[in-house]
Coordinates of C-alpha atoms in Angstrom, one line a residue:
X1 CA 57.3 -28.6 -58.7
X2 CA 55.3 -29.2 -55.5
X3 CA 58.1 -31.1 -53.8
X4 CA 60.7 -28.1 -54.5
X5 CA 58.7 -25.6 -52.2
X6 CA 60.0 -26.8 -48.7
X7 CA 63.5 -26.9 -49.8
X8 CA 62.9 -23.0 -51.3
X9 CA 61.2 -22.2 -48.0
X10 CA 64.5 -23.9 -45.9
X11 CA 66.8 -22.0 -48.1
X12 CA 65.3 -18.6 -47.6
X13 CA 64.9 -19.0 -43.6
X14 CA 68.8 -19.8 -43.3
X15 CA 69.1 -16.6 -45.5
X16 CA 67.3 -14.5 -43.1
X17 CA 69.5 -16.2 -40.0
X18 CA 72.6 -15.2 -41.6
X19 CA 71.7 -11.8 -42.2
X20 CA 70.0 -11.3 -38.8
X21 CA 72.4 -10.5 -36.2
X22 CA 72.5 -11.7 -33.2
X23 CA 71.6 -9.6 -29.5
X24 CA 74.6 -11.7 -28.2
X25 CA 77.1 -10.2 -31.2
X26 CA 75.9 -6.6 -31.2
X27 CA 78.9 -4.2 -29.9
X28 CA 76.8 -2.6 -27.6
X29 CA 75.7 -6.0 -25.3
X30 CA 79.6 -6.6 -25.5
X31 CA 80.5 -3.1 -24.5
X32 CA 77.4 -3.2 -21.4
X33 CA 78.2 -6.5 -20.6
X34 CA 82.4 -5.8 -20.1
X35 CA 81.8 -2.7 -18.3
X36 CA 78.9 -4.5 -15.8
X37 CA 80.9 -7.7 -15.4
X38 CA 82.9 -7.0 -12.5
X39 CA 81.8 -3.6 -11.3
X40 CA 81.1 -3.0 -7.6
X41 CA 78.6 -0.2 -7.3
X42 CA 79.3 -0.3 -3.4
X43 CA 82.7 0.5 -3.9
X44 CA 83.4 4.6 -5.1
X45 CA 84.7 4.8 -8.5
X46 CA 88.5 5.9 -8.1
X47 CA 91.4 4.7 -8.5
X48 CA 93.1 6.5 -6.0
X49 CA 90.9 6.7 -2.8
X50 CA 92.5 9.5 -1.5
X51 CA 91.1 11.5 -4.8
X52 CA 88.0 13.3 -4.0
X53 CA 85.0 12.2 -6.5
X54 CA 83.8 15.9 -7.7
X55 CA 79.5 15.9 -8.1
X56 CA 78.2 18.8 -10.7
X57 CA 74.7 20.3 -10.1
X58 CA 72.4 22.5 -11.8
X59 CA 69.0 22.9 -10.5
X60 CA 66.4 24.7 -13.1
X61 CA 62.9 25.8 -11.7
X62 CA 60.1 24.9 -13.4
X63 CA 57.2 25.5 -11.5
X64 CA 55.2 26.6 -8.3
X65 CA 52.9 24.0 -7.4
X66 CA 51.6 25.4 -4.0
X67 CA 53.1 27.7 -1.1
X68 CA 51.4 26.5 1.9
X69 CA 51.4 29.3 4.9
X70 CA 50.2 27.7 7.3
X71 CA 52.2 25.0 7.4
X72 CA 55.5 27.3 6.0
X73 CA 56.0 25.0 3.3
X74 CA 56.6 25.0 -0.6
X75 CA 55.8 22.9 -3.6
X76 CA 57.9 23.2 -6.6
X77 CA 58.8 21.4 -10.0
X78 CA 62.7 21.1 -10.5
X79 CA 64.6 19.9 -13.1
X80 CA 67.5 18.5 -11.5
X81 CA 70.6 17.5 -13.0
X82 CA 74.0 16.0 -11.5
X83 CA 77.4 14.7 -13.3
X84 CA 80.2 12.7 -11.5
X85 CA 83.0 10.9 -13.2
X86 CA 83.4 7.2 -13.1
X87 CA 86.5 6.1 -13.2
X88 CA 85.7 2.2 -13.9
X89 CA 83.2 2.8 -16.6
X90 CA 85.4 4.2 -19.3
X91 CA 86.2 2.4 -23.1
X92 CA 87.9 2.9 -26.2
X93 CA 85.1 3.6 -28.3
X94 CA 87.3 2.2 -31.4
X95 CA 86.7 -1.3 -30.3
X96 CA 83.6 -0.9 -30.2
X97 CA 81.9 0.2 -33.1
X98 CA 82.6 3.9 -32.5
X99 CA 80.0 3.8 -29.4
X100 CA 80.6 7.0 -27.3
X101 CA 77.7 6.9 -25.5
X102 CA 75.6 4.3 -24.0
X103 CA 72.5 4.1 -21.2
X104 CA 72.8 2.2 -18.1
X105 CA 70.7 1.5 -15.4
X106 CA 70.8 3.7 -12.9
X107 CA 70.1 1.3 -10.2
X108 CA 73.1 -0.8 -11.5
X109 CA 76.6 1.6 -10.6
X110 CA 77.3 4.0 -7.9
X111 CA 75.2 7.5 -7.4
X112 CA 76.2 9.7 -4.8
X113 CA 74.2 10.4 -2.3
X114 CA 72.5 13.8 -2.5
X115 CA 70.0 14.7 -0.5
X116 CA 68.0 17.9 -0.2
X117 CA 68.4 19.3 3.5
X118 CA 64.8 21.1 3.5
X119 CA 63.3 18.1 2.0
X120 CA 60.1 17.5 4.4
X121 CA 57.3 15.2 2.0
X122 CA 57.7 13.2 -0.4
X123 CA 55.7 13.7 -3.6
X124 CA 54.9 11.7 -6.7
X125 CA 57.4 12.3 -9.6
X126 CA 58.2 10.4 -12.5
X127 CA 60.7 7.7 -12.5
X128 CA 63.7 7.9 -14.1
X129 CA 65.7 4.1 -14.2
X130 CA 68.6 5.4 -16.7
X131 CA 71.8 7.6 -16.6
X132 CA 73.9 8.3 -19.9
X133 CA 77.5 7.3 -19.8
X134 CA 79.7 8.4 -21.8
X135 CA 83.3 6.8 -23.7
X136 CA 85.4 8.9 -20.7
X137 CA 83.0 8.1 -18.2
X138 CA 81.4 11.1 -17.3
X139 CA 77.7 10.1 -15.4
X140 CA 74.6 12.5 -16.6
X141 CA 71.9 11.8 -14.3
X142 CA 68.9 14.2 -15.0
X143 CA 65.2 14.2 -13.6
X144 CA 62.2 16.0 -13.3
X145 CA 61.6 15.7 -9.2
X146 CA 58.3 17.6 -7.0
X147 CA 59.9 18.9 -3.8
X148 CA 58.4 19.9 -1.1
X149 CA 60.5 21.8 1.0
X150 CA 60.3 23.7 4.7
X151 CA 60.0 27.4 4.1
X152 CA 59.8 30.8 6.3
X153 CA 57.0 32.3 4.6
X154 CA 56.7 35.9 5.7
X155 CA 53.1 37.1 4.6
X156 CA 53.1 40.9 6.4
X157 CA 53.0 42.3 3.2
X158 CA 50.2 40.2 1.5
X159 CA 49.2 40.6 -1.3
X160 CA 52.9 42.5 -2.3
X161 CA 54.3 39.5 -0.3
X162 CA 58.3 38.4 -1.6
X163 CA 59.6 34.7 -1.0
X164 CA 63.1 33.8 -0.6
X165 CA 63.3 29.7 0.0
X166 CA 66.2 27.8 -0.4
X167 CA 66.9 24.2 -1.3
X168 CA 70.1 22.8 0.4
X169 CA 72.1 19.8 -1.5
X170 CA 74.4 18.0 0.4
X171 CA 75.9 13.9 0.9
X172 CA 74.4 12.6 4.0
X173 CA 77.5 10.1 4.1
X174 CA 80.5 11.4 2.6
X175 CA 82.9 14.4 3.6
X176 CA 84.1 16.6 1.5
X177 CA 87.4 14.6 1.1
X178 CA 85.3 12.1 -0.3
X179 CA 82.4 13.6 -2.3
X180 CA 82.9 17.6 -3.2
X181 CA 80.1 19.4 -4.9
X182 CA 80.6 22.3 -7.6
X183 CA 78.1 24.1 -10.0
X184 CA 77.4 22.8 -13.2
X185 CA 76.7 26.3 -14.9
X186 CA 78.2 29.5 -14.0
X187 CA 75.9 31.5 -11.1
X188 CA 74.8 34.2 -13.6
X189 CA 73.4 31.7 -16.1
X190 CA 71.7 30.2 -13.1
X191 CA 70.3 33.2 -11.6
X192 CA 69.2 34.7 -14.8
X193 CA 67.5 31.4 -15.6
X194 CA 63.6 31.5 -16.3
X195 CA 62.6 29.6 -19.6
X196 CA 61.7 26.2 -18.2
X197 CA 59.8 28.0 -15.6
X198 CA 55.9 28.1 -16.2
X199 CA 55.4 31.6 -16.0
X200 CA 50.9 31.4 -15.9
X201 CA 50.6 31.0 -12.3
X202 CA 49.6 32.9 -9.0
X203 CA 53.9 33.3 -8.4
X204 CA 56.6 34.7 -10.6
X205 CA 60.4 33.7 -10.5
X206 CA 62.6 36.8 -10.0
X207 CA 65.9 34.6 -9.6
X208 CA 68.0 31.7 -8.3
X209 CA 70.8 32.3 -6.5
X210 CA 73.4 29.6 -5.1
X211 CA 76.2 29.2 -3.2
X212 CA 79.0 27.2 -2.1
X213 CA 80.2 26.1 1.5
X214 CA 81.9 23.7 3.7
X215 CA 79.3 22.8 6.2
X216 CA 81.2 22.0 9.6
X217 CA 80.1 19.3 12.2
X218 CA 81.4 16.8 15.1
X219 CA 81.1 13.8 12.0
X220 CA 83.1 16.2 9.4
X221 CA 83.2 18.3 7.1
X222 CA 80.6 18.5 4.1
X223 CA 80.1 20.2 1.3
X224 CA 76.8 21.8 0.3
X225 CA 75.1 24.2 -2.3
X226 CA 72.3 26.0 -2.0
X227 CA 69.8 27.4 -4.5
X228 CA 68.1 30.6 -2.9
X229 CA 64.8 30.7 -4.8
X230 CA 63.1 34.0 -4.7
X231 CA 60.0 34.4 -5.7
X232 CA 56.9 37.1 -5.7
X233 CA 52.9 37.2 -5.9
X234 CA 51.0 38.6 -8.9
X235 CA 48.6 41.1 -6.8
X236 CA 46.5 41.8 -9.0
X237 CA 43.2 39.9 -8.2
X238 CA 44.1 40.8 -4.6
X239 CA 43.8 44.3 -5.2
X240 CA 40.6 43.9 -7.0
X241 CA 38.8 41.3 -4.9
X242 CA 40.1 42.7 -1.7
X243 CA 41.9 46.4 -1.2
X244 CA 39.6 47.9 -3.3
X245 CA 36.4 47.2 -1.2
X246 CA 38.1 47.4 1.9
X247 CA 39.0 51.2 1.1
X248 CA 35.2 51.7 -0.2
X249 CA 33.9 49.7 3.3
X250 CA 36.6 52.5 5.0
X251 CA 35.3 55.4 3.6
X252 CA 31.2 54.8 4.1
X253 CA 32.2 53.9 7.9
X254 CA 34.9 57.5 8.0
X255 CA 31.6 59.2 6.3
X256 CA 29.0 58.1 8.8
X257 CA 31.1 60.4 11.7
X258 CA 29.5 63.7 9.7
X259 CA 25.5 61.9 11.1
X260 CA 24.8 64.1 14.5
X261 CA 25.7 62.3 17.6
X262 CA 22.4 62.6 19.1
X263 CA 20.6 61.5 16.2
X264 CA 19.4 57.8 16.5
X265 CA 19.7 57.2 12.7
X266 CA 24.0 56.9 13.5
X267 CA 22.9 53.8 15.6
X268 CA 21.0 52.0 12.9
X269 CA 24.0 53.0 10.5
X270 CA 27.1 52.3 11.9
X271 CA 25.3 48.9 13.2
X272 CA 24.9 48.0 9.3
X273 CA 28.6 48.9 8.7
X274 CA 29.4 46.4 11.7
X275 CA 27.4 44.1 9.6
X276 CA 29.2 44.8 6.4
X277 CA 32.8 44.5 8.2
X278 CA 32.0 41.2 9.5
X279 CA 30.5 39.7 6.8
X280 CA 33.2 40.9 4.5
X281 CA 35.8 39.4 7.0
X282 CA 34.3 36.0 6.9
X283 CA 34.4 35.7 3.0
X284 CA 38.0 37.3 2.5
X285 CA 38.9 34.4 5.5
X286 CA 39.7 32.1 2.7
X287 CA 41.7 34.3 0.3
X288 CA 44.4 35.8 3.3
X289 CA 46.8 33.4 4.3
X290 CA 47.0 32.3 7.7
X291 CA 50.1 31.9 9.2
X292 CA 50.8 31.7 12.8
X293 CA 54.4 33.3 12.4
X294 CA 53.3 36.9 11.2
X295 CA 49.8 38.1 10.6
X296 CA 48.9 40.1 7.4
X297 CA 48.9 44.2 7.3
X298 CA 45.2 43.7 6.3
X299 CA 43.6 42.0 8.6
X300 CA 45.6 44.1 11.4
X301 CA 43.7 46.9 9.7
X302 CA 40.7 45.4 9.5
X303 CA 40.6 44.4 14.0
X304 CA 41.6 48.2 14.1
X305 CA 39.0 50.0 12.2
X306 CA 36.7 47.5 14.0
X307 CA 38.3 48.4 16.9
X308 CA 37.4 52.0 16.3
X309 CA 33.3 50.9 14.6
X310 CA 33.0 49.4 18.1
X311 CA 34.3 52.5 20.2
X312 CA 32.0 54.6 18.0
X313 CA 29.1 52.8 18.2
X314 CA 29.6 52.2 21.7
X315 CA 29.6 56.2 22.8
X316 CA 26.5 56.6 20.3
X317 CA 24.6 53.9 22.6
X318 CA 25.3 56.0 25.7
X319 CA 24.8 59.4 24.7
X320 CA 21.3 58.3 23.5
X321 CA 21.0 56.3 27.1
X322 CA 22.0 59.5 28.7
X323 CA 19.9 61.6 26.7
X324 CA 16.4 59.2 27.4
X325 CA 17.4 59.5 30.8
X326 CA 17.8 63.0 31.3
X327 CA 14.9 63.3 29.3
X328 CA 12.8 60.9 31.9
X329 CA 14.3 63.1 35.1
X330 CA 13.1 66.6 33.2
X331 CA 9.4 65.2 32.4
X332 CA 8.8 64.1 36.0
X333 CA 9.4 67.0 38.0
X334 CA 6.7 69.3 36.2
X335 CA 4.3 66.9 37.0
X336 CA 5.3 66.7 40.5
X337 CA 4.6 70.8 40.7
X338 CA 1.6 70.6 38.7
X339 CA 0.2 68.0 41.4
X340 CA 1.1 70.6 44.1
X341 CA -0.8 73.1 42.3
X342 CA -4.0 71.0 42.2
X343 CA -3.8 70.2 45.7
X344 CA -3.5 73.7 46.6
X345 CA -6.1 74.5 44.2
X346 CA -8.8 71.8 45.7
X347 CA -8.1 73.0 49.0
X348 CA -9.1 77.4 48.5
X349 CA -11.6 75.7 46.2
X350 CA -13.9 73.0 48.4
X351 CA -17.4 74.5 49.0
X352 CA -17.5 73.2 52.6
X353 CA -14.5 75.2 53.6
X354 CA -15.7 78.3 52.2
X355 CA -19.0 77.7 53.6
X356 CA -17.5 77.2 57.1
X357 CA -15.3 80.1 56.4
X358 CA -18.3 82.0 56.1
X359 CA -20.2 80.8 59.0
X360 CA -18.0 80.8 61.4
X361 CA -15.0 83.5 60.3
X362 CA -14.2 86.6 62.2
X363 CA -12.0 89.1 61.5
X364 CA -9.0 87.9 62.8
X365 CA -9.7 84.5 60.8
X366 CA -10.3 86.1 57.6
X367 CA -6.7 88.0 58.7
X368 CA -4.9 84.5 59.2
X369 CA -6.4 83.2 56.0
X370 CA -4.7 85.5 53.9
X371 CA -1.3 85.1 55.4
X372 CA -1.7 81.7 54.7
X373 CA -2.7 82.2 51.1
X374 CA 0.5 84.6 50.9
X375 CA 2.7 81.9 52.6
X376 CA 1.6 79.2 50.2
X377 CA 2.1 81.7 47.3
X378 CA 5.4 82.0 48.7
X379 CA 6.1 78.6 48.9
X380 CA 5.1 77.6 44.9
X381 CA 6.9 80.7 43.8
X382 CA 9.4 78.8 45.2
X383 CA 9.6 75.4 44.6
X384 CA 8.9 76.9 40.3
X385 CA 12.1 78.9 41.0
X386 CA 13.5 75.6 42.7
X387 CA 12.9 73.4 39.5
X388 CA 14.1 75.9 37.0
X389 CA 17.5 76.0 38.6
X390 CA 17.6 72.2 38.7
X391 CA 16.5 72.3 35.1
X392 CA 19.5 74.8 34.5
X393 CA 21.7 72.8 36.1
X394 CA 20.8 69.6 34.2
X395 CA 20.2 71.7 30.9
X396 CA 24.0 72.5 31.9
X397 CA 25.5 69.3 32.1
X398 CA 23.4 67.6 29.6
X399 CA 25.4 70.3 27.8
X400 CA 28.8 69.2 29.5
X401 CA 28.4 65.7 28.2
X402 CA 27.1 66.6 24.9
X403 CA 30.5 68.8 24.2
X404 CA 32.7 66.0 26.0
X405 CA 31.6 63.2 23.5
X406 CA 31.6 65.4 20.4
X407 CA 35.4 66.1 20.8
X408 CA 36.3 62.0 21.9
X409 CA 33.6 61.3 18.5
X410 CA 35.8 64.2 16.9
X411 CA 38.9 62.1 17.9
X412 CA 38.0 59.0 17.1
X413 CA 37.1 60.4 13.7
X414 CA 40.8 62.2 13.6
X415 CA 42.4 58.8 14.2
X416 CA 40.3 56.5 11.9
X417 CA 41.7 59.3 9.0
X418 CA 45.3 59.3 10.8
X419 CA 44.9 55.3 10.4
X420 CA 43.1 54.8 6.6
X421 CA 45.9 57.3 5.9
X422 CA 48.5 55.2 6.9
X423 CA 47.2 52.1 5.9
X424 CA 47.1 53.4 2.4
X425 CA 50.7 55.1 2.1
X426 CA 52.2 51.5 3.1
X427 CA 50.1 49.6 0.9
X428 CA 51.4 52.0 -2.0
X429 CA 54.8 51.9 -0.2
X430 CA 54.7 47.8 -0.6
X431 CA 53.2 48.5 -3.7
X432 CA 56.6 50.5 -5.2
X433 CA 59.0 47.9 -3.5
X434 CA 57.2 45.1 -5.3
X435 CA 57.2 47.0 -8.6
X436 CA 61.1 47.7 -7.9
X437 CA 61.8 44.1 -6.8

C-alpha cells in the first residue's frame, strides 16, 4: 500500500488543476485585455471628431474644514463626481459572461481635464486609481477631494457673518466644441442637498447653487459650471463669550457719567474701565477674525466707545487740573493781605516809635500821624475789597468752566447712549437677517 500514495497524491493535484481556472481564461482578463489592447488614451474617444464629448458633474458638500480670513480662503470636503462617454470602451456583454460592468485604471484611458478655477493649495486627499466602466461605455469617476479654494470673505457682520464662495469647473485645454459640461442632477436636487454634509461644526450649509456658461476668451470658448456655496456661522458661543460682556463692559462705563465731574473718585474709575476695555480687547484678539478687506462691526465699536473712555477721561484730568490750580491762585492772595496786615501792625506797634512819638511829637505831628493811620486804613480797606472782587471774578469763571464741561460730559454721555443704542439695534438687525437667511 505504501507505494500507491504518490500516485493517489499525483491524481488528486491534476484534479485540482482541471477544476482551477485559469487568470488567463477568466472573461473578465479577456474583456480588460481586448478593450486595453489598442486604446490610445491621448487620442479623445469619438468617432466623429467633430462630436463634442459631453462631461456630467455633480459636486456634494461634505464638510467645512477651515475658512481662513485673513488670507480670504476656504477649506472644504467635496465629494466630486463626473461621467463622460467613451466611445472605444464599449462590449457586448453576451460574449462575455454577461459582464456589464468592469473597473479600470484610471490612469490607463482618457479623463478630461477639469480643473477647479479657484483652486489655490493643494491638500492631502485620498487616492482614487479606478473608474467603473460600464457595457455602453459610460465613465463614473467619483472621489472624495479637500479643496482649498480663494474666497471673498466679508466678516462686517461677525458673528451673524453669511459666506457665499464658489467653485468654478472648467477644461483648461478643450473648447466647448470639444469638451461641453452639463449637470449630473437637476439644480433643485443640488441646492436642496445637505445629507453628506457634516452638520456638527462652527458653519452650516444653507445651499448649493450652480450654473451654466460659456466662458469667452482670445484662445476660445469654454464651458464652465459653478457651484455657489453659501454658507453661515452658528453665533452662538459668540454671543456668549463676546456680545454679552461687551454690553455689561458698555453699561458700567455709560453708568460711571452719573460720578460728579469734580469728584476725583471718576478718575480712578473710568481709569479701571480703560483697564477692563483693553484687557478685554487683547483676549477677544484671537476669537474676531482679522481680515484686511473689511473690519468687524465689533471691534469698530469697541475703538469708539474707547474713543469716547479716552475723551471722558481726558476732560476729567483737566477740570481737576483746573480746579487745583484755581485753588493754588485763591490760597495765595490771603496770605499776601494777611502779610500786609502784619507789617502795618509791627510798624503802629514798635515801642521805639511810640517812644519817639512821645518825646519828640507836637501837635501838628500827632495831626499828621493820624491822617496817616486814616490813609493806611484806606488803603487795606481797599486792597480787602480789591481781592474779593478778584475772588468774584475767579469764583465766576471757575463757575464758567465748571457749567461748560458738564454740558460737553453731558454730551459725550448723550452720544455714548446714541452709539450703544445703535450698536445694539444692528446687532439684533443682523441678528433677524441671519435667523431669516
Amino acid at each position: 500500500m505504501a507505494p500507491l500514495w504518490p500516485f493517489i497524491l499525483v491524481a488528486a493535484s491534476g484534479i485540482l488543476a482541471i477544476d482551477t481556472p485559469h487568470p488567463r481564461n477568466s472573461a473578465l482578463y479577456h474583456l480588460t485585455k481586448q478593450l486595453l489592447q489598442k486604446y490610445h488614451k491621448e487620442v479623445r474617444p469619438v468617432h466623429d471628431w467633430m462630436e463634442a464629448t459631453t462631461v456630467y458633474l455633480d459636486v456634494s458638500l461634505r464638510a467645512v474644514l477651515d475658512v481662513d480670513v485673513q488670507n480670504q480662503k476656504l477649506k472644504t470636503n467635496v465629494w466630486y463626481r463626473e461621467v463622460w462617454d467613451d466611445e472605444f470602451l464599449s462590449w457586448n456583454s453576451s460574449m462575455f459572461d454577461d459582464i456589464r460592468e468592469i473597473s479600470l485604471p484610471l490612469s490607463a484611458i482618457w479623463a478630461p481635464d477639469i480643473i477647479i478655477n479657484e483652486f489655490v493649495d493643494i491638500e492631502r486627499s485620498p487616492d482614487l486609481p479606478y473608474v467603473y466602466v460600464n457595457s455602453s461605455g459610460t465613465i463614473r469617476n467619483s472621489k472624495s477631494i479637500q479643496v482649498v479654494s480663494a474666497c471673498s470673505l466679508e466678516t462686517y457682520a461677525f458673528p451673524f457673518d453669511i459666506q457665499n464662495c464658489s467653485l468654478t469647473f472648467n477644461s483648461i485645454l478643450h473648447t466647448v466644441e470639444d469638451v461641453d459640461l452639463a449637470f449630473l442632477r437637476s439644480r433643485e436636487d443640488i441646492k436642496d442637498d445637505k445629507k453628506a454634509f457634516l452638520n456638527d461644526s462652527e458653519w452650516e450649509l444653507l445651499s448649493v447653487s450652480s450654473t451654466y456658461n460659456i466662458l469667452q476668451s482670445s484662445a476660445g470658448d469654454f464651458a464652465q459650471i459653478q457651484f455657489h456655496v453659501v454658507i453661515r456661522r452658528r453665533p452662538l458661543i459668540y454671543v456668549v463669550s463676546l456680545l454679552i460682556p461687551s454690553i455689561f463692559l458698555m453699561l458700567v462705563d455709560l453708568g460711571s457719567f452719573y460720578i460728579p465731574p469734580t469728584c476725583h473718585t471718576r478718575i480712578v474709575f473710568k481709569t479701571s474701565v480703560l483697564v477692563g476695555y483693553t484687557v478685554f480687547r487683547v483676549n477677544m484678539s484671537d476669537d474676531i477674525p482679522q481680515s484686511t478687506v473689511s473690519t468687524p462691526l465689533i471691534g469698530v465699536f469697541f475703538t469708539v466707545c474707547m474713543a469716547f473712555l479716552v475723551l471722558s477721561l481726558s476732560k476729567s484730568i483737566l477740570l481737576v487740573k483746573f480746579l487745583h490750580n484755581e485753588q493754588c491762585s485763591g490760597q495765595e492772595q490771603p496770605l499776601l493781605c494777611l502779610q500786609g496786615d502784619t507789617n502795618a501792625d509791627r510798624l503802629r506797634m514798635d515801642p521805639r516809635a511810640q517812644l519817639f512819638g512821645v518825646t519828640e511829637s507836637s501837635v501838628c505831628q500827632e495831626h499828621q500821624a493820624q491822617s496817616g493811620t486814616l490813609n493806611e486804613v484806606l488803603s487795606q480797606l481797599h486792597s480787602i475789597s480789591s481781592y474779593f472782587q478778584t475772588q468774584d471774578q475767579i469764583d465766576q469763571q471757575e463757575v464758567g468752566w465748571l457749567a461748560l464741561l458738564e454740558r460737553f460730559d453731558r454730551l459725550l454721555f448723550q452720544g455714548y447712549l446714541g452709539v450703544l443704542g445703535l450698536y445694539t439695534i444692528t446687532l439684533c438687525s443682523l441678528w433677524a437677517l441671519w435667523s431669516r437667511s
